[in-house]
Short mmCIF file of C-alpha atoms in Angstrom, two decimals:
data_model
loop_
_atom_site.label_atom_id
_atom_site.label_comp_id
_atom_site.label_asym_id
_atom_site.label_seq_id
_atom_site.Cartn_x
_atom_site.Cartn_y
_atom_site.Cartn_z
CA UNK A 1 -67.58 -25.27 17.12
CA UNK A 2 -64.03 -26.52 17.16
CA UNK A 3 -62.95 -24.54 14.39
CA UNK A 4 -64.29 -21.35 16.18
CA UNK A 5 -62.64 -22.27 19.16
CA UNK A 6 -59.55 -22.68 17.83
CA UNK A 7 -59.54 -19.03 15.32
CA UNK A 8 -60.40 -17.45 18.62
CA UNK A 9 -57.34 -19.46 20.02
CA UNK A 10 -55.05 -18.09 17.05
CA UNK A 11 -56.60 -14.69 17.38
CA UNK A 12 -55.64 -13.79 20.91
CA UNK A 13 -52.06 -15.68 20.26
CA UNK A 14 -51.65 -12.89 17.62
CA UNK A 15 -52.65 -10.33 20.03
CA UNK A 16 -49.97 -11.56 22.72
CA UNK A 17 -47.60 -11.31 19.76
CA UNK A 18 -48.24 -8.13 19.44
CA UNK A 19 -48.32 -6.74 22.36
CA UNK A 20 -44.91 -8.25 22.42
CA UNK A 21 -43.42 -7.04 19.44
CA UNK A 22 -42.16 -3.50 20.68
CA UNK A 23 -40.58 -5.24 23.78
CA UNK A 24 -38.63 -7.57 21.31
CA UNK A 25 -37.80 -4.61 19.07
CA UNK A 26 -36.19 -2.36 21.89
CA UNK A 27 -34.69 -5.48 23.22
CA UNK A 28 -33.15 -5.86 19.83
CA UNK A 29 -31.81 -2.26 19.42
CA UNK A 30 -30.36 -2.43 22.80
CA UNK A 31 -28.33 -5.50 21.75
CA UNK A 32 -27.34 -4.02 18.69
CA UNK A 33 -26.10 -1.01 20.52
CA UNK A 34 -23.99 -2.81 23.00
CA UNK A 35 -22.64 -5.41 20.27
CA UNK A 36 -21.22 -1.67 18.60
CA UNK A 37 -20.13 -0.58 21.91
CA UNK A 38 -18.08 -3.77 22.54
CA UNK A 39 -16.72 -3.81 18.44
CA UNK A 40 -15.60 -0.25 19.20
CA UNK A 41 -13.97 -0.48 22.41
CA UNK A 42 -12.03 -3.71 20.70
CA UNK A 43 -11.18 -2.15 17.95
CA UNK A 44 -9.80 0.96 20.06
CA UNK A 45 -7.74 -1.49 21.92
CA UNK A 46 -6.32 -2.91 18.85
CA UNK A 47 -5.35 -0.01 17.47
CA UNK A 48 -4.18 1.97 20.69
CA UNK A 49 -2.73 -1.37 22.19
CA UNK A 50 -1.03 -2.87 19.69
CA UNK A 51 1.79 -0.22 19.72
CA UNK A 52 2.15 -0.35 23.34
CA UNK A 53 2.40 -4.07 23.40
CA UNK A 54 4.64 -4.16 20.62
CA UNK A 55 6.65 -1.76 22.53
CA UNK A 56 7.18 -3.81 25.22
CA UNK A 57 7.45 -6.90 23.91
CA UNK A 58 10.13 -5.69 21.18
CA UNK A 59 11.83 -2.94 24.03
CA UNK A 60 12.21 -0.25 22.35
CA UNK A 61 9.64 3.00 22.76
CA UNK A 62 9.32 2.88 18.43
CA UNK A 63 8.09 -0.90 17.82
CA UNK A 64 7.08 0.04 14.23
CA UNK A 65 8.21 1.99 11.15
CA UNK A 66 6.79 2.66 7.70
CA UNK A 67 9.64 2.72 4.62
CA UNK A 68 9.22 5.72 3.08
CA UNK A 69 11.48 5.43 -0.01
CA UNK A 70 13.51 2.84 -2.29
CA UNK A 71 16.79 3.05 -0.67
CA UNK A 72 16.26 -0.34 0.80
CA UNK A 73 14.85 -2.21 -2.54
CA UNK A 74 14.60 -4.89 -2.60
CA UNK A 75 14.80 -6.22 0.70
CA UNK A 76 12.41 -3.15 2.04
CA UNK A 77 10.23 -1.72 -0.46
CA UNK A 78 8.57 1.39 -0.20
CA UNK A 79 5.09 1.69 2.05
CA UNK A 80 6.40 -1.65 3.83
CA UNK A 81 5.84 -1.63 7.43
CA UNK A 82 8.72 -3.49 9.35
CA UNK A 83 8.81 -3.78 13.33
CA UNK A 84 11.69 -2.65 15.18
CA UNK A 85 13.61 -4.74 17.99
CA UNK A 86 15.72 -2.49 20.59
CA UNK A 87 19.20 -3.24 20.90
CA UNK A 88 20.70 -2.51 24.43
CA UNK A 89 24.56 -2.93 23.26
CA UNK A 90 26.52 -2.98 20.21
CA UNK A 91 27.35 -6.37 20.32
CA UNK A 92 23.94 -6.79 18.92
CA UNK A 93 24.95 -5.27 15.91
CA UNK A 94 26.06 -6.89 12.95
CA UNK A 95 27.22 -5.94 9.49
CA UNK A 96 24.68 -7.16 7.56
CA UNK A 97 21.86 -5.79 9.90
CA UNK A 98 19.03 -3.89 9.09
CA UNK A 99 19.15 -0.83 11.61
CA UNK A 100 16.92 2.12 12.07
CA UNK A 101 19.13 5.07 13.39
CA UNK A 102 17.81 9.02 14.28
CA UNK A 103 19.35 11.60 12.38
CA UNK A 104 18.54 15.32 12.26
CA UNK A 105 16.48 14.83 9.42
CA UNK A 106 14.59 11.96 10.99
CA UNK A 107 14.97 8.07 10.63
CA UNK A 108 16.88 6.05 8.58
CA UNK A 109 16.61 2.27 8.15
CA UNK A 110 19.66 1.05 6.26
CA UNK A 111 21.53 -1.63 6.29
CA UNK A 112 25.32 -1.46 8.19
CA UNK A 113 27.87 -2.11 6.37
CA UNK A 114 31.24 -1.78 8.65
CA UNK A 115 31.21 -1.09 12.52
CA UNK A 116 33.36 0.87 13.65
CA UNK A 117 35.10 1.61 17.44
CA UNK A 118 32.41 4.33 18.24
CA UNK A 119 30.49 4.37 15.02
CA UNK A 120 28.93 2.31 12.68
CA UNK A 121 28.66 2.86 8.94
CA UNK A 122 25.41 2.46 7.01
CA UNK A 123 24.32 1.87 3.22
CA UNK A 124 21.03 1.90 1.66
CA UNK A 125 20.97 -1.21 -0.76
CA UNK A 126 19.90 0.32 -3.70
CA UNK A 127 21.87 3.53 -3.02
CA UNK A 128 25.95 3.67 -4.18
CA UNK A 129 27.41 5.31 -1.40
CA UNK A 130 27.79 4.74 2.33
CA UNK A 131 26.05 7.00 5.07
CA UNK A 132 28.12 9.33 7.00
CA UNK A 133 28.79 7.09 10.01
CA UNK A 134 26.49 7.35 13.25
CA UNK A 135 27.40 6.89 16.82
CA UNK A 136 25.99 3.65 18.56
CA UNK A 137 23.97 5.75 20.60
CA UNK A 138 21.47 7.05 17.88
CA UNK A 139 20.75 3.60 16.78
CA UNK A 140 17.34 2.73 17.84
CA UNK A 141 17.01 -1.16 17.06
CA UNK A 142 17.31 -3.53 14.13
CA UNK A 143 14.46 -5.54 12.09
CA UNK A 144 13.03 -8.29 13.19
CA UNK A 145 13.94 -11.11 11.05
CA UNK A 146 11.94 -13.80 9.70
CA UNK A 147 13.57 -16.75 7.82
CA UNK A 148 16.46 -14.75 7.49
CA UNK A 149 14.79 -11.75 5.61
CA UNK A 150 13.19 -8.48 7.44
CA UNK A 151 9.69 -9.12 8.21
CA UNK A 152 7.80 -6.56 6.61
CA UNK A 153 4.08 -6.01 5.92
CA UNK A 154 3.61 -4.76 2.14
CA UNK A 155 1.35 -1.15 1.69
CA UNK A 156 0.63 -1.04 5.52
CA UNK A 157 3.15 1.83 6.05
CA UNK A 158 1.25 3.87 3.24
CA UNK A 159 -1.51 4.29 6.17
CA UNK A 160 1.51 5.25 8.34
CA UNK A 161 3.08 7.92 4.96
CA UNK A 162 -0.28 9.26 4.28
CA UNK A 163 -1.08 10.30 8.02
CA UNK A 164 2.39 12.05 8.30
CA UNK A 165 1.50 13.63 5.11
CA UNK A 166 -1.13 15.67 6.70
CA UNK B 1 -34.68 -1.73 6.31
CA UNK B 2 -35.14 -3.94 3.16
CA UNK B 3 -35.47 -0.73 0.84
CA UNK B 4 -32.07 0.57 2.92
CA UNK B 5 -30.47 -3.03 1.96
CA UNK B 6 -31.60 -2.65 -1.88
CA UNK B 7 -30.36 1.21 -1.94
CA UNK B 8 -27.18 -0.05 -0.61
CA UNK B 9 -27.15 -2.77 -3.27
CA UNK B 10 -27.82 -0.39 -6.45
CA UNK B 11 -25.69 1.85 -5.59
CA UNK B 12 -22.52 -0.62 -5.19
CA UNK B 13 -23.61 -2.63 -8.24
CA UNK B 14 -23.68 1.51 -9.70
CA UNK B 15 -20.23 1.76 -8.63
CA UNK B 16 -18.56 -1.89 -9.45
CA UNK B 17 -20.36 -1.43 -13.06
CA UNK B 18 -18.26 2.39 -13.37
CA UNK B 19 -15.16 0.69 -12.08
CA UNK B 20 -15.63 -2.67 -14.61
CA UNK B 21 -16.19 -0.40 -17.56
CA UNK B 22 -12.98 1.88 -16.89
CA UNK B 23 -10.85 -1.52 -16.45
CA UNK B 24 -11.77 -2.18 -19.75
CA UNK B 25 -11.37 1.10 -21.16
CA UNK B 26 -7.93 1.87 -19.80
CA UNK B 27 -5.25 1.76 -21.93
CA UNK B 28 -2.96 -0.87 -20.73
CA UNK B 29 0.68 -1.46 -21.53
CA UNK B 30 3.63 -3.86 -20.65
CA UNK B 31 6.64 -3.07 -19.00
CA UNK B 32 10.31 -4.48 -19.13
CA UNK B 33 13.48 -4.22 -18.53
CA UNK B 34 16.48 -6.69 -19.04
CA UNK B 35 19.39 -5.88 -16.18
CA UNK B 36 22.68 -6.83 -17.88
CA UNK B 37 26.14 -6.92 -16.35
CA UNK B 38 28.88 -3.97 -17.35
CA UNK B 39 28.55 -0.62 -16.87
CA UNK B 40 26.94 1.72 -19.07
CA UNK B 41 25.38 -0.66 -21.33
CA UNK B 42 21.66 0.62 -22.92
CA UNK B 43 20.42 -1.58 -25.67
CA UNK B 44 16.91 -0.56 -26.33
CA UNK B 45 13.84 -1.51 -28.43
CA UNK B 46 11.67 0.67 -29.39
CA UNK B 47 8.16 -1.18 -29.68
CA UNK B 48 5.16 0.85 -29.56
CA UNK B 49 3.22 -1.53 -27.84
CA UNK B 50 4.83 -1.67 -24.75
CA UNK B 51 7.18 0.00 -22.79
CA UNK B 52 10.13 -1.96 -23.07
CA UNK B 53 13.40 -0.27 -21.76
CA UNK B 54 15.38 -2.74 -23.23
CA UNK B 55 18.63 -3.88 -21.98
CA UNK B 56 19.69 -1.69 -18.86
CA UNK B 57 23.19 -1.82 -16.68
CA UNK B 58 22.82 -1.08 -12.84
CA UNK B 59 22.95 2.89 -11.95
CA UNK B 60 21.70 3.64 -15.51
CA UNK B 61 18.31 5.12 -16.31
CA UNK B 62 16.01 5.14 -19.64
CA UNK B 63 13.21 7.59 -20.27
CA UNK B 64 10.00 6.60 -22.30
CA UNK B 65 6.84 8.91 -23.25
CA UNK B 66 3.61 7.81 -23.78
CA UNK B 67 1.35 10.76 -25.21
CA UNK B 68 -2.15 11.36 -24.01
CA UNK B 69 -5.09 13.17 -26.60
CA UNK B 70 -8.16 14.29 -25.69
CA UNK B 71 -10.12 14.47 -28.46
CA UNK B 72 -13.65 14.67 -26.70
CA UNK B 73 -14.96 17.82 -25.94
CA UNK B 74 -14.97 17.58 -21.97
CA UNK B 75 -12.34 17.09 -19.59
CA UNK B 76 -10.62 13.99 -19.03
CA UNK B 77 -9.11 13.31 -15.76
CA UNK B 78 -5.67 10.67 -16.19
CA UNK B 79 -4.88 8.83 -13.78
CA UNK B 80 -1.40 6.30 -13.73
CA UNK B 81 -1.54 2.90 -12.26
CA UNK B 82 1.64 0.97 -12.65
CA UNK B 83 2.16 -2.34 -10.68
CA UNK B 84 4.25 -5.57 -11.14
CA UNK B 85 7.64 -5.79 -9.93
CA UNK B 86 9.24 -3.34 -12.17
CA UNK B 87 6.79 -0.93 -10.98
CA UNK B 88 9.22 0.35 -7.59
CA UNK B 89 11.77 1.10 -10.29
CA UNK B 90 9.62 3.28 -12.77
CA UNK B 91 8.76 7.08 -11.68
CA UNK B 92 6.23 8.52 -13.39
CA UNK B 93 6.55 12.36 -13.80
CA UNK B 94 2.77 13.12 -13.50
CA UNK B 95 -0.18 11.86 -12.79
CA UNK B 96 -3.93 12.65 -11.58
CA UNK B 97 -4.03 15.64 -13.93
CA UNK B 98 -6.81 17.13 -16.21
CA UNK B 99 -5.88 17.04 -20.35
CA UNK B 100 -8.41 19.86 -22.04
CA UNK B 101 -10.67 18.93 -25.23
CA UNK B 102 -8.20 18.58 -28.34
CA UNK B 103 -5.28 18.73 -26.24
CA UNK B 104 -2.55 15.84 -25.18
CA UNK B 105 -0.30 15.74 -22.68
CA UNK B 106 2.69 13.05 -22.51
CA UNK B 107 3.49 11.42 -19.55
CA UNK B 108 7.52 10.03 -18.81
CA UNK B 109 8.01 6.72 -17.96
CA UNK B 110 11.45 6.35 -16.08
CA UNK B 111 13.23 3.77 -14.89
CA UNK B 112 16.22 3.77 -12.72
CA UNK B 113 18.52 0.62 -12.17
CA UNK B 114 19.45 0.13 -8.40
CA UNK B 115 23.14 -1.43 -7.38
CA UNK B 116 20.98 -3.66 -5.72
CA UNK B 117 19.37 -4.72 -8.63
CA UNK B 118 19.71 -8.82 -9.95
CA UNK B 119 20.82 -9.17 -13.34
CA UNK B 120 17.65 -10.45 -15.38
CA UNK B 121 14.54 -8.96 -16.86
CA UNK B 122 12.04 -7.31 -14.84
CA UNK B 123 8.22 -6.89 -16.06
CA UNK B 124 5.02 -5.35 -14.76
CA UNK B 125 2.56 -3.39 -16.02
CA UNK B 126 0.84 0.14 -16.40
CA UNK B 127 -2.71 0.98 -16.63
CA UNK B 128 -4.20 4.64 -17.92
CA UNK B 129 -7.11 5.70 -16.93
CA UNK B 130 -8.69 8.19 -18.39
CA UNK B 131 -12.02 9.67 -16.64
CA UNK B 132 -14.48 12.32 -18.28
CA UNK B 133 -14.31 15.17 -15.82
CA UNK B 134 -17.90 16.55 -14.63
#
């Protein structure tokens, strides 16, 4: 009798199980759906808010750039990404800097190699003559340094090459 | 789910296996260069089984070829994969192209000495794929 009792026990426990089961299962789709909603939304904020805090923080409207050739080789290597810090006079410019300057062609990140009254004078490292000189004005910032070298993040800037690409 | 999971398994294990196999099949060489002091000074050795550019002053260059045959009888897709640190000062004239059955194309190995370049030898290496087009 006790065994009976007990199978019929088991039995209906099953039953409430089941009953259950599509409850548990939407409950479980639901989560999943928010937990994708939340990864997305972070992962839009990363990559939308990480320029625009790294703007701010570094003051200067282009906190990033992406090294698209050799000229700077060693020190920069091509696909590095480097960040930029914005310089708000020239006394923040050294020889020996790594600046990134606008030019009619585009950027330039070179290194300067004489300053000038109202111009400074830029090399690439690996290149064996001097840049025609550029006003003070065009210079947008200079790398941030780390240990004494430009901080640079190796490949990263291929993301940066390839998008411009298209 | 579980047959989603094990579809997802095969076909990565598929893919890791074709990736393994042309690792192994690739035809690797080594790369070097020795940067000397003075000014045009080339000094080269001409070993076949690597690509040694010998001794090279700064703002000099030196040219190597490496020929590629096909002699299948379908298509083989080449594809160049140099890395190392010599590998920023090596241009490679082409690569991702097609060579035709019983035909061979060479492929130029250059390397350019930077001003900014340290005086010692630089090595790295270079990888050849070569991929039987469909």
């Amino acid at each position: 009798m006790d065994i009976q009792t007990t199978q019929t026990l088991i039995k209906m426990e099953n039953e409430q199980h089941d009953e259950n089961k599509p409850k548990e299962k939407k409950k479980s789709v639901l989560k999943n759906i928010i937990g994708w909603i939340v990864y997305l939304g972070l992962l839009a904020g990363l990559i939308f808010g990480t320029p625009k805090a790294l703007s701010y923080v570094l003051d200067t409207s282009y906190p990033m750039a992406a090294i698209t050739s050799g000229s700077m080789w060693p020190a920069l290597e091509k696909g590095d990404m480097v960040f930029i810090k914005g310089i708000k006079s020239r006394e923040e410019v050294d020889v020996g800097d790594i600046v990134v300057y606008q030019n009619p062609q585009g950027f330039t990140i070179h290194r300067v190699v004489e300053l000038q009254a109202a111009r400074l004078v830029t090399k690439g490292d690996a290149n064996n003559i001097s840049d025609t000189p550029v006003s003070y004005q065009d210079v947008i910032g200079k790398t941030v340094e780390f240990q004494e070298k430009p901080f640079r993040i190796p490949l990263l800037g291929n993301v940066s090459i390839l998008l411009n690409k298209r | 789910m579980n047959k989603l999971k094990l579809a997802i398994i095969i076909v990565l294990a598929i893919i890791g296996i074709f990736l393994v196999v042309q690792v192994i099949n690739a035809s690797k060489y080594e790369m070097v260069v020795n940067v000397v002091e003075g000014e045009n000074v080339l000094g080269l050795n001409p070993l076949t089984e690597r690509l040694d550019f010998g001794d090279l002053s700064r703002n000099n260059r030196m040219t190597r070829q490496i020929t590629v045959a096909n002699g299948g009888s379908m298509d083989t897709f080449v594809m160049v994969w140099k890395f190392g640190e010599i590998s920023d000062l090596v241009h490679v004239d082409r690569n991702f192209f097609v060579v035709e059955p019983k035909e061979e194309s060479k492929i130029s190995f250059e390397v350019k000495i930077p001003p900014s370049a340290e005086t010692r030898k630089y090595e790295g290496k270079v990888w050849i794929f070569r991929l039987p087009k469909p």
